[in-house]
């Protein structure tokens, strides 16, 4: 038995669209996934110098910010304003000159301390862009004083400068 339901738009009883389908069959499910009550936010990374053998809090851009119940605070903090568990994700790239073997490491900080990290080893010497390991984690937040930061480490023997990346959060439940 085959059933077909034809619909262009799904809405709640007050008329808020949760899903729409255009004439090409493309579905827009952003509201269905994140909804008007979902807590989420992200910030692009801003130029930050990462010295050799040091862990550095990365600057967040003030212009490339999107949020819904998430704020950006002083000291490059993303602050969720609703308590719950958050999926935190980040990526970063930097330009500089590396040695023949060095270890870039990505840290997700909660309240100024390392919550989780991932590292790797790079073997490309010379001028290049280093892609820091993409990292994500699930973190419980209190919705008032808890905050996230992104920190990076490298031990190439030289200095790297952030040229792209982002830090983002989405609330996934209590």
Coordinates of C-alpha atoms in Angstrom, one line a residue:
X1 CA 0.0 0.0 0.0
X2 CA 1.3 3.4 -0.9
X3 CA 0.3 6.7 0.7
X4 CA 1.1 10.1 -0.6
X5 CA 0.7 13.3 1.4
X6 CA 1.1 16.5 -0.6
X7 CA 2.0 19.6 1.4
X8 CA 4.0 22.8 0.8
X9 CA 4.1 24.1 4.4
X10 CA 3.7 22.6 7.8
X11 CA 2.7 25.1 10.6
X12 CA 1.7 24.9 14.2
X13 CA -1.7 26.0 15.4
X14 CA -0.6 29.7 15.6
X15 CA 0.7 29.7 12.1
X16 CA 4.5 29.4 12.7
X17 CA 6.1 27.5 9.9
X18 CA 8.1 24.5 10.9
X19 CA 8.9 23.1 7.4
X20 CA 8.4 24.3 3.9
X21 CA 9.0 22.8 0.5
X22 CA 9.7 24.9 -2.6
X23 CA 8.7 24.2 -6.2
X24 CA 11.9 22.2 -6.7
X25 CA 11.2 19.9 -3.8
X26 CA 13.8 21.5 -1.6
X27 CA 12.8 21.3 2.1
X28 CA 13.6 24.1 4.5
X29 CA 13.7 22.4 7.9
X30 CA 15.7 24.9 9.9
X31 CA 12.8 25.7 12.1
X32 CA 12.0 22.0 12.5
X33 CA 15.5 21.3 13.6
X34 CA 16.3 24.4 15.7
X35 CA 12.8 25.9 16.2
X36 CA 12.0 29.2 17.7
X37 CA 12.7 27.9 21.2
X38 CA 16.0 26.3 20.5
X39 CA 19.1 27.8 22.1
X40 CA 22.1 28.2 19.7
X41 CA 24.9 30.6 18.8
X42 CA 28.2 30.8 17.0
X43 CA 31.0 33.2 16.4
X44 CA 33.6 33.4 13.8
X45 CA 37.2 33.5 15.0
X46 CA 39.2 36.7 14.8
X47 CA 42.9 37.1 14.2
X48 CA 44.8 35.8 17.2
X49 CA 48.6 35.1 17.5
X50 CA 49.5 31.7 18.9
X51 CA 53.0 31.7 20.2
X52 CA 55.2 28.6 20.3
X53 CA 54.6 26.2 23.1
X54 CA 51.7 28.1 24.5
X55 CA 47.9 27.7 24.9
X56 CA 46.0 30.8 23.8
X57 CA 42.4 31.8 24.2
X58 CA 41.2 32.7 20.7
X59 CA 39.5 36.0 19.9
X60 CA 35.9 35.8 18.8
X61 CA 34.6 38.1 16.1
X62 CA 32.1 40.7 17.2
X63 CA 30.6 41.1 13.7
X64 CA 29.9 37.5 12.6
X65 CA 27.7 36.5 15.4
X66 CA 24.3 34.8 15.3
X67 CA 22.5 33.8 18.4
X68 CA 19.2 32.8 20.0
X69 CA 19.4 33.0 23.8
X70 CA 23.2 32.9 23.7
X71 CA 25.4 36.0 24.3
X72 CA 29.0 36.8 23.6
X73 CA 30.7 38.2 26.7
X74 CA 34.0 39.8 27.5
X75 CA 37.2 37.8 27.2
X76 CA 35.9 35.9 24.1
X77 CA 33.2 34.0 25.9
X78 CA 30.0 32.4 24.5
X79 CA 27.4 32.3 27.3
X80 CA 24.2 30.2 27.0
X81 CA 21.4 31.8 28.9
X82 CA 19.3 28.7 29.3
X83 CA 20.5 25.7 31.5
X84 CA 21.0 22.4 29.8
X85 CA 23.4 20.2 27.8
X86 CA 25.1 21.8 24.8
X87 CA 26.7 20.4 21.8
X88 CA 29.8 22.5 21.4
X89 CA 31.8 22.5 18.1
X90 CA 34.8 24.3 16.8
X91 CA 37.3 24.5 14.0
X92 CA 40.3 26.8 13.4
X93 CA 43.1 27.4 10.9
X94 CA 46.2 29.6 11.2
X95 CA 49.0 30.7 9.0
X96 CA 52.7 30.5 9.9
X97 CA 55.8 28.5 9.5
X98 CA 55.9 25.0 11.1
X99 CA 58.8 22.7 11.9
X100 CA 59.0 19.1 10.6
X101 CA 56.9 17.7 13.5
X102 CA 54.6 19.6 15.8
X103 CA 51.4 19.1 17.7
X104 CA 48.4 21.5 17.2
X105 CA 45.8 21.0 19.9
X106 CA 42.2 22.3 20.2
X107 CA 40.6 22.9 23.6
X108 CA 37.1 23.6 24.6
X109 CA 37.2 25.6 27.8
X110 CA 34.3 25.7 30.3
X111 CA 34.6 28.6 32.8
X112 CA 38.2 29.3 31.9
X113 CA 39.5 25.7 32.3
X114 CA 40.0 22.8 29.8
X115 CA 36.9 20.7 29.5
X116 CA 38.0 18.6 26.6
X117 CA 40.7 18.6 23.9
X118 CA 42.0 16.8 20.9
X119 CA 45.4 17.0 19.3
X120 CA 47.3 15.7 16.3
X121 CA 50.8 15.7 14.8
X122 CA 51.8 17.7 11.7
X123 CA 54.8 16.8 9.7
X124 CA 54.7 19.6 7.1
X125 CA 57.7 22.0 7.5
X126 CA 57.7 25.5 6.0
X127 CA 55.2 28.2 5.5
X128 CA 51.7 26.8 5.5
X129 CA 48.2 26.9 7.0
X130 CA 47.8 24.6 10.0
X131 CA 44.3 23.2 10.4
X132 CA 43.8 22.6 14.1
X133 CA 41.9 19.5 14.9
X134 CA 38.1 19.9 14.6
X135 CA 36.7 19.2 18.0
X136 CA 33.2 18.8 19.6
X137 CA 31.8 17.8 22.9
X138 CA 28.6 17.8 25.0
X139 CA 28.8 20.0 28.1
X140 CA 26.2 20.7 30.9
X141 CA 25.7 24.4 31.5
X142 CA 23.8 26.3 34.2
X143 CA 22.4 29.1 32.0
X144 CA 23.7 31.9 34.1
X145 CA 27.4 32.0 34.9
X146 CA 28.8 29.1 32.8
X147 CA 30.6 30.0 29.6
X148 CA 32.6 28.6 26.7
X149 CA 35.9 29.6 25.2
X150 CA 38.1 28.2 22.5
X151 CA 41.9 27.7 23.2
X152 CA 44.6 26.5 20.8
X153 CA 48.1 25.2 21.4
X154 CA 51.0 24.6 19.0
X155 CA 54.7 23.8 19.4
X156 CA 56.1 24.4 15.9
X157 CA 59.0 26.5 17.1
X158 CA 57.3 29.6 15.5
X159 CA 54.2 31.8 15.8
X160 CA 50.9 31.1 13.9
X161 CA 48.1 33.6 13.4
X162 CA 44.4 32.5 13.2
X163 CA 42.9 33.2 9.8
X164 CA 39.6 31.3 9.9
X165 CA 37.3 29.1 12.1
X166 CA 34.4 29.3 14.4
X167 CA 33.0 28.3 17.8
X168 CA 29.4 27.3 18.2
X169 CA 26.9 25.8 20.6
X170 CA 23.4 24.3 20.3
X171 CA 21.3 23.2 23.3
X172 CA 20.4 19.5 22.9
X173 CA 18.4 18.9 26.1
X174 CA 18.3 19.1 29.9

